[in-house]
N, CA, C and O atoms as a GROMACS GRO file, in nm:
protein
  336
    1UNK      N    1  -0.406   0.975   0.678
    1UNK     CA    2  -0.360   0.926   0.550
    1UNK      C    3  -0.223   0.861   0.568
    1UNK      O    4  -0.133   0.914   0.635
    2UNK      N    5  -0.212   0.741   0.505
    2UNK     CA    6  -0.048   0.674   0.499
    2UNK      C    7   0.008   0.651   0.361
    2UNK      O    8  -0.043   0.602   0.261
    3UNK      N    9   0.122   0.698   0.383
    3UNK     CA   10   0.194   0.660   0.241
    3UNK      C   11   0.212   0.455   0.206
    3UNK      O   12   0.254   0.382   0.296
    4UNK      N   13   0.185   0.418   0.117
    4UNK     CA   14   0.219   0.305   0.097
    4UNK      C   15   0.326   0.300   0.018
    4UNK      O   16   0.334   0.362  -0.087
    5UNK      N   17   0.447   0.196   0.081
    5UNK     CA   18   0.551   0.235  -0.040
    5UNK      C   19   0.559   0.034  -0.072
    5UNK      O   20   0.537  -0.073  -0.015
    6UNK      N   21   0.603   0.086  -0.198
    6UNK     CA   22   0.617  -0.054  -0.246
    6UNK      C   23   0.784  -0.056  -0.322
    6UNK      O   24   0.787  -0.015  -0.438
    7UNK      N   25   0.856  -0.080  -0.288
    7UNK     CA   26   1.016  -0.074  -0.396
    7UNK      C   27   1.003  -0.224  -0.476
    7UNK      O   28   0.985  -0.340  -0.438
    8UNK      N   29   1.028  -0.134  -0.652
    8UNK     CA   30   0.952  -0.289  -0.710
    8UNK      C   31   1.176  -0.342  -0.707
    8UNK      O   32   1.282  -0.324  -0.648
    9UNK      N   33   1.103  -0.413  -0.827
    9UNK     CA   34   1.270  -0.497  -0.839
    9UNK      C   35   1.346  -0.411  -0.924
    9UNK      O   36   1.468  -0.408  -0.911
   10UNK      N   37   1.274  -0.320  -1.033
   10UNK     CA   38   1.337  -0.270  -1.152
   10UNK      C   39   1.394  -0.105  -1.118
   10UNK      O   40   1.387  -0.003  -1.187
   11UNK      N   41   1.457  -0.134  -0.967
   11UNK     CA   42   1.440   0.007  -0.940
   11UNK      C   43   1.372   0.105  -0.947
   11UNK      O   44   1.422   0.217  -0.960
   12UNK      N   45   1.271   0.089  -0.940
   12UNK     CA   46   1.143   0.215  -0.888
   12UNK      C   47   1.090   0.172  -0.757
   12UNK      O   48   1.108   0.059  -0.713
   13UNK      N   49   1.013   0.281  -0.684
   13UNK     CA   50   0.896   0.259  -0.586
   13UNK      C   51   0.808   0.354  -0.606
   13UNK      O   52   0.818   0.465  -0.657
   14UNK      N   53   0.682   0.272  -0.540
   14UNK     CA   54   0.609   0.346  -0.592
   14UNK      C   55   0.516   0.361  -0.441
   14UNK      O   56   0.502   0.279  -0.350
   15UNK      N   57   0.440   0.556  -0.467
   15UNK     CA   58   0.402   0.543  -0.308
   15UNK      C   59   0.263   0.585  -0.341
   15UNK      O   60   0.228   0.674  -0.419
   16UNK      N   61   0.185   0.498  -0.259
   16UNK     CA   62   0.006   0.520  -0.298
   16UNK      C   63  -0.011   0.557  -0.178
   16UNK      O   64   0.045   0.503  -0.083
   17UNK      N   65  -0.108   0.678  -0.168
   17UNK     CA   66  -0.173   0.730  -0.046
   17UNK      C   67  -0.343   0.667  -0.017
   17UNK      O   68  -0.444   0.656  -0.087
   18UNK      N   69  -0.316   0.644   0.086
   18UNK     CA   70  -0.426   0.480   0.150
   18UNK      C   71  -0.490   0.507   0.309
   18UNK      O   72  -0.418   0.511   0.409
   19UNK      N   73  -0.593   0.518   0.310
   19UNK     CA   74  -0.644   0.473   0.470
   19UNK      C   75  -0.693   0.341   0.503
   19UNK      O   76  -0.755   0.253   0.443
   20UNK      N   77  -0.644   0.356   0.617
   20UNK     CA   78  -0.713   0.175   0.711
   20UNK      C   79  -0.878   0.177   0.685
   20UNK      O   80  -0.959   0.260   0.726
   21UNK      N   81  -0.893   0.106   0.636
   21UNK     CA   82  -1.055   0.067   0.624
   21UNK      C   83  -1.107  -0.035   0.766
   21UNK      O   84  -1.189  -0.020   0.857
   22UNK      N   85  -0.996  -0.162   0.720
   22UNK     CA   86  -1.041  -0.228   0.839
   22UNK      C   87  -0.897  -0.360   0.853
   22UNK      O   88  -0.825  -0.414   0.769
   23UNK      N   89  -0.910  -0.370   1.000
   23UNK     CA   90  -0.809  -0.450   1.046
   23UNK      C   91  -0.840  -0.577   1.117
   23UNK      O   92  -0.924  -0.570   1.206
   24UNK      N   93  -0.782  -0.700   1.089
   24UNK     CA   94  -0.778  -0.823   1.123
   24UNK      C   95  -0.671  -0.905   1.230
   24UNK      O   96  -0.587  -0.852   1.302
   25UNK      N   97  -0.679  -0.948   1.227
   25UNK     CA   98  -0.515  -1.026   1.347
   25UNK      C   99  -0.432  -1.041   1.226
   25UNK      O  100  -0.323  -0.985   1.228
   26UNK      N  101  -0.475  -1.127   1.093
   26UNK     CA  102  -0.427  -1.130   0.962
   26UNK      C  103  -0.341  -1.027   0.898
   26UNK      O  104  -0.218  -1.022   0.891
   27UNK      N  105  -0.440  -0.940   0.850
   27UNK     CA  106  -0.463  -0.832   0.741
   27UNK      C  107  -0.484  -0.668   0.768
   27UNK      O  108  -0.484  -0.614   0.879
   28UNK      N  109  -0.498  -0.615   0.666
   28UNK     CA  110  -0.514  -0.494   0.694
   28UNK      C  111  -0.566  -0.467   0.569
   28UNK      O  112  -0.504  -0.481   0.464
   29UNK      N  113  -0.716  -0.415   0.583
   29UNK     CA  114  -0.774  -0.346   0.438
   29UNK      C  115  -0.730  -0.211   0.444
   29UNK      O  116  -0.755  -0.134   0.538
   30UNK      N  117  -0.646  -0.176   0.318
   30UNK     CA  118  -0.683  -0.004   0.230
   30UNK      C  119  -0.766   0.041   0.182
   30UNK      O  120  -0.838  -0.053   0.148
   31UNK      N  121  -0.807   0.126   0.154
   31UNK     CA  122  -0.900   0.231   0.065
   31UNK      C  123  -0.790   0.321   0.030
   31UNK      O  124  -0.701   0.355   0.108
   32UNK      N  125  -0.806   0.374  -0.149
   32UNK     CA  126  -0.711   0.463  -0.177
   32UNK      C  127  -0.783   0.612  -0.126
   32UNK      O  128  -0.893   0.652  -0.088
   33UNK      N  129  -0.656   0.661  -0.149
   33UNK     CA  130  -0.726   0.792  -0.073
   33UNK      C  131  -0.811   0.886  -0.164
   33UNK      O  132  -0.896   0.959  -0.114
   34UNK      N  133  -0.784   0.884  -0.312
   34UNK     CA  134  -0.818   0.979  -0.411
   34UNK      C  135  -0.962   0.876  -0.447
   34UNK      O  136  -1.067   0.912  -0.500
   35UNK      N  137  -0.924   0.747  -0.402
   35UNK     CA  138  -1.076   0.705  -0.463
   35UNK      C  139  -1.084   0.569  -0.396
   35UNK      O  140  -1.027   0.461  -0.411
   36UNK      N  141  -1.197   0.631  -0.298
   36UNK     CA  142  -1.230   0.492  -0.164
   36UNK      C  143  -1.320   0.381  -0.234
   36UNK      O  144  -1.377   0.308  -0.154
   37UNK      N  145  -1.336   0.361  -0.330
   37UNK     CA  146  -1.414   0.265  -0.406
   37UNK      C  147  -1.278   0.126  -0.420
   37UNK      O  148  -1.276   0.008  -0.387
   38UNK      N  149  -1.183   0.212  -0.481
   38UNK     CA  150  -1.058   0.101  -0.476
   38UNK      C  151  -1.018   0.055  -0.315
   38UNK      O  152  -0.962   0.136  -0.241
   39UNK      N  153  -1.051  -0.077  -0.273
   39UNK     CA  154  -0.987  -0.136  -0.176
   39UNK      C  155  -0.890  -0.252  -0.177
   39UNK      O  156  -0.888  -0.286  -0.295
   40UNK      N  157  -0.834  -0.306  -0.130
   40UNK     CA  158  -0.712  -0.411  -0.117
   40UNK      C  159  -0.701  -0.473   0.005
   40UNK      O  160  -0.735  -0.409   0.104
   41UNK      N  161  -0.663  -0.576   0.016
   41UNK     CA  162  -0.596  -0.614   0.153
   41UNK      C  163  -0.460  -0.686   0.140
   41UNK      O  164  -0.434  -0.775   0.058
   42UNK      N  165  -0.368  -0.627   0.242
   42UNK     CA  166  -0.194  -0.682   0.234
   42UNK      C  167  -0.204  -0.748   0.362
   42UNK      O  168  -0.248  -0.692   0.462
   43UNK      N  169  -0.165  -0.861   0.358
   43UNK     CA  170  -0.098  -0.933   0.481
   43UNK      C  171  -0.019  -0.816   0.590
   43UNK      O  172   0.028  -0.708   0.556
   44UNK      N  173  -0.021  -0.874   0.725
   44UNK     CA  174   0.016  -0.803   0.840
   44UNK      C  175   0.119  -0.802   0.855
   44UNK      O  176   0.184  -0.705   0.893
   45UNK      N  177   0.182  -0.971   0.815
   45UNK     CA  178   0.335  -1.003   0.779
   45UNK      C  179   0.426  -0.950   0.692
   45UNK      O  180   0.549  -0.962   0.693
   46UNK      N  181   0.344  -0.882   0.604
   46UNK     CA  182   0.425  -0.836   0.445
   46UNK      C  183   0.420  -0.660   0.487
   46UNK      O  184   0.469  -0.583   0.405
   47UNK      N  185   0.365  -0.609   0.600
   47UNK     CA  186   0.423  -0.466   0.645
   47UNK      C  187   0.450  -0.454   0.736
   47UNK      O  188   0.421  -0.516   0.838
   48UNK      N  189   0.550  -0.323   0.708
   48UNK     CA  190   0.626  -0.274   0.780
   48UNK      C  191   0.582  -0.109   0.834
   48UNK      O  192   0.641  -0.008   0.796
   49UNK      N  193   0.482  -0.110   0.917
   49UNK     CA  194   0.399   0.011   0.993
   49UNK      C  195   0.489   0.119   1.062
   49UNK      O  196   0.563   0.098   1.158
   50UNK      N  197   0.479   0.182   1.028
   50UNK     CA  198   0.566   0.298   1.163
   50UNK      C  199   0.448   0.398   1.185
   50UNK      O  200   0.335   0.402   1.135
   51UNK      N  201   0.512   0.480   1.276
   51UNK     CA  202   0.414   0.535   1.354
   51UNK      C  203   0.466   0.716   1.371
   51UNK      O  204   0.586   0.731   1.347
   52UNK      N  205   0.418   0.798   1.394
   52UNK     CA  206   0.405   0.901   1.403
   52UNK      C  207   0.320   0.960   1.506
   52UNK      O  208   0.212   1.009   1.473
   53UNK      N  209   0.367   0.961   1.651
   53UNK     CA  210   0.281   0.986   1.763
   53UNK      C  211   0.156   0.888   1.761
   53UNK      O  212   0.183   0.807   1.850
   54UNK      N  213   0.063   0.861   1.719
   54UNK     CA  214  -0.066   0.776   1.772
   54UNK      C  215  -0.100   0.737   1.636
   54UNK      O  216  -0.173   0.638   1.635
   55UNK      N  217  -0.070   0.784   1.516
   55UNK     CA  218  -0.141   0.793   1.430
   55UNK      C  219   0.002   0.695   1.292
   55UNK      O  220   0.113   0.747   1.282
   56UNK      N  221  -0.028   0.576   1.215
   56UNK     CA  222   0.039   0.569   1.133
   56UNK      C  223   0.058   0.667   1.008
   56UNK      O  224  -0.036   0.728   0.955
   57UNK      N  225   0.185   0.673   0.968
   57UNK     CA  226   0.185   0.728   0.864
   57UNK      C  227   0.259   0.704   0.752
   57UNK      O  228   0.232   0.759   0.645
   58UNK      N  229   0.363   0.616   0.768
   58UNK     CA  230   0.448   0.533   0.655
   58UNK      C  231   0.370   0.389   0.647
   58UNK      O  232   0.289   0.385   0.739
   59UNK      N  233   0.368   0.318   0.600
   59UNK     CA  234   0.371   0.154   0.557
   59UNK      C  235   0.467   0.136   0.440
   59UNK      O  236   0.466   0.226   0.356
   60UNK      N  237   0.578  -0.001   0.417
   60UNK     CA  238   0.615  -0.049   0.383
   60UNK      C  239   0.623  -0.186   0.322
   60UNK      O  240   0.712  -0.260   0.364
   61UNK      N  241   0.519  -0.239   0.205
   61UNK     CA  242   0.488  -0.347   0.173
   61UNK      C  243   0.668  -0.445   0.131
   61UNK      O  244   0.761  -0.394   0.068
   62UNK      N  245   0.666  -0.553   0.175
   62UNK     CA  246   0.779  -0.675   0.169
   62UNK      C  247   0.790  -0.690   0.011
   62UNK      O  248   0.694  -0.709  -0.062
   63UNK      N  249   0.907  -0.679  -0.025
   63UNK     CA  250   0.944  -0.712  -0.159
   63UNK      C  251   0.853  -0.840  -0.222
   63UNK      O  252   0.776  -0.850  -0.318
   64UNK      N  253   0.900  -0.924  -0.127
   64UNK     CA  254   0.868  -1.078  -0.141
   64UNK      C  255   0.699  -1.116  -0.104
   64UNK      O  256   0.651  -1.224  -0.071
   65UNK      N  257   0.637  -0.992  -0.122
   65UNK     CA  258   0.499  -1.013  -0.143
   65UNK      C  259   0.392  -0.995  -0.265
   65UNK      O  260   0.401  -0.902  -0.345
   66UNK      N  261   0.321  -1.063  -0.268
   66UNK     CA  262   0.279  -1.112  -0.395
   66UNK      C  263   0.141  -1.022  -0.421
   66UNK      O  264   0.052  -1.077  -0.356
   67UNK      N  265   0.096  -0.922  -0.480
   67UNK     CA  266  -0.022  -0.826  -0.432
   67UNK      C  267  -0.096  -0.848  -0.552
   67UNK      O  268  -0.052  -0.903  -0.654
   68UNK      N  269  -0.220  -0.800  -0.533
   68UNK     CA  270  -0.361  -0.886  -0.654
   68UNK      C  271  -0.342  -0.756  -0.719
   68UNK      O  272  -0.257  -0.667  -0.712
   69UNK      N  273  -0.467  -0.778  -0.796
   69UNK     CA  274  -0.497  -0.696  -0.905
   69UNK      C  275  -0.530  -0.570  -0.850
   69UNK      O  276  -0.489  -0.459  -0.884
   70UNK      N  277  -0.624  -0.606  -0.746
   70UNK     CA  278  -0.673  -0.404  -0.729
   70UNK      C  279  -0.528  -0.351  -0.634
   70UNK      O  280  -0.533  -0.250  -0.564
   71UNK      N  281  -0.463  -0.395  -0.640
   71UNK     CA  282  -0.367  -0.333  -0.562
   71UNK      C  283  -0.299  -0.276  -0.703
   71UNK      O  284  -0.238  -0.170  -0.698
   72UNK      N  285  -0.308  -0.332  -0.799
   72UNK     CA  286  -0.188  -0.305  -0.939
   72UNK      C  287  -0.260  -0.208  -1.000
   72UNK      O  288  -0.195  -0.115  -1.049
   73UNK      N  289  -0.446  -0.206  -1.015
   73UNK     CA  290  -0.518  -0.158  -1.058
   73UNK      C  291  -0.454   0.006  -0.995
   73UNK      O  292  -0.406   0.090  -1.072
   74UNK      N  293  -0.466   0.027  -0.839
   74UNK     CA  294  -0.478   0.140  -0.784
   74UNK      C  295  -0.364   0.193  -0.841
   74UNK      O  296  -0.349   0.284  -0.923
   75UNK      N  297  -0.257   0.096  -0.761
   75UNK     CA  298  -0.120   0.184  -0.815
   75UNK      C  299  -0.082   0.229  -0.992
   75UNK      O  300  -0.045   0.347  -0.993
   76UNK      N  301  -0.083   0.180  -1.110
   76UNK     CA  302  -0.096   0.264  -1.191
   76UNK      C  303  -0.206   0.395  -1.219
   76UNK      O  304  -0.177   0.462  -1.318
   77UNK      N  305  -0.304   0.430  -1.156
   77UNK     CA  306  -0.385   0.539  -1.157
   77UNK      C  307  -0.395   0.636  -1.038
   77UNK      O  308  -0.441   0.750  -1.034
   78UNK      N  309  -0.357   0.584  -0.971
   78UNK     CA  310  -0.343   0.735  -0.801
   78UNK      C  311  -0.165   0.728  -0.774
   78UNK      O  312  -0.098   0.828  -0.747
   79UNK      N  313  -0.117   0.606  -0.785
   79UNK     CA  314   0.037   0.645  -0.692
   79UNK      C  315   0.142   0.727  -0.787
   79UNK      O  316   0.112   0.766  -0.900
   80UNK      N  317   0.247   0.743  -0.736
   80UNK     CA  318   0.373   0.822  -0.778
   80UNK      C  319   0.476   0.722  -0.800
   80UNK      O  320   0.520   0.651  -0.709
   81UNK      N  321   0.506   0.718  -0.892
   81UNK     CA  322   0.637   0.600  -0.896
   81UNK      C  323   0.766   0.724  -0.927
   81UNK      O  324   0.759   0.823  -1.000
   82UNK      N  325   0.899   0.667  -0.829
   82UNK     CA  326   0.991   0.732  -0.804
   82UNK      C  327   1.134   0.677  -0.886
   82UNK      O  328   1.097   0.560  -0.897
   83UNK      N  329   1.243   0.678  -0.939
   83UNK     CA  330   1.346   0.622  -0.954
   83UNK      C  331   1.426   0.656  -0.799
   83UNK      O  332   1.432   0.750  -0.721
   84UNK      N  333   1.502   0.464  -0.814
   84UNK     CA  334   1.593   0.450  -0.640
   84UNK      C  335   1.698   0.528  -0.715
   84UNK      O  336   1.802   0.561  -0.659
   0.00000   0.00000   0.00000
């Protein structure tokens, strides 16, 4: 499981818990974790992956990225939005 964090502009972030579905040279598809029916794909360029021995476990989506609907869909119904 990876945290997805997104820091919007209005001071919040918000963190959706997500597995790799599937990976491209491009892209990277999610599945949320509470409900694998919701999928997405974020550019490769617009994260920021870290790692935890073999296995990711943070991602960091780019301010300056522009994310569709099921990504907006997921995050108001599974993620946690935080005040910075």
């Amino acid at each position: 499981m990876i945290t997805l964090w997104k820091h919007n502009w209005n001071f919040t972030s918000t963190a959706l818990h997500v597995n790799i579905k599937k990976e491209t040279e491009k892209a990277v598809q999610f599945e949320v974790f509470d409900n694998p029916k919701y999928t997405f794909w974020i550019p490769k360029k617009a994260l920021k992956l870290e790692t935890d021995g073999n296995d990711y476990t943070v991602a960091t989506i780019a301010k300056w990225c522009k994310l569709g609907e099921w990504y907006y869909k997921a995050a108001d119904r599974y993620a946690n939005h935080y005040k910075r």
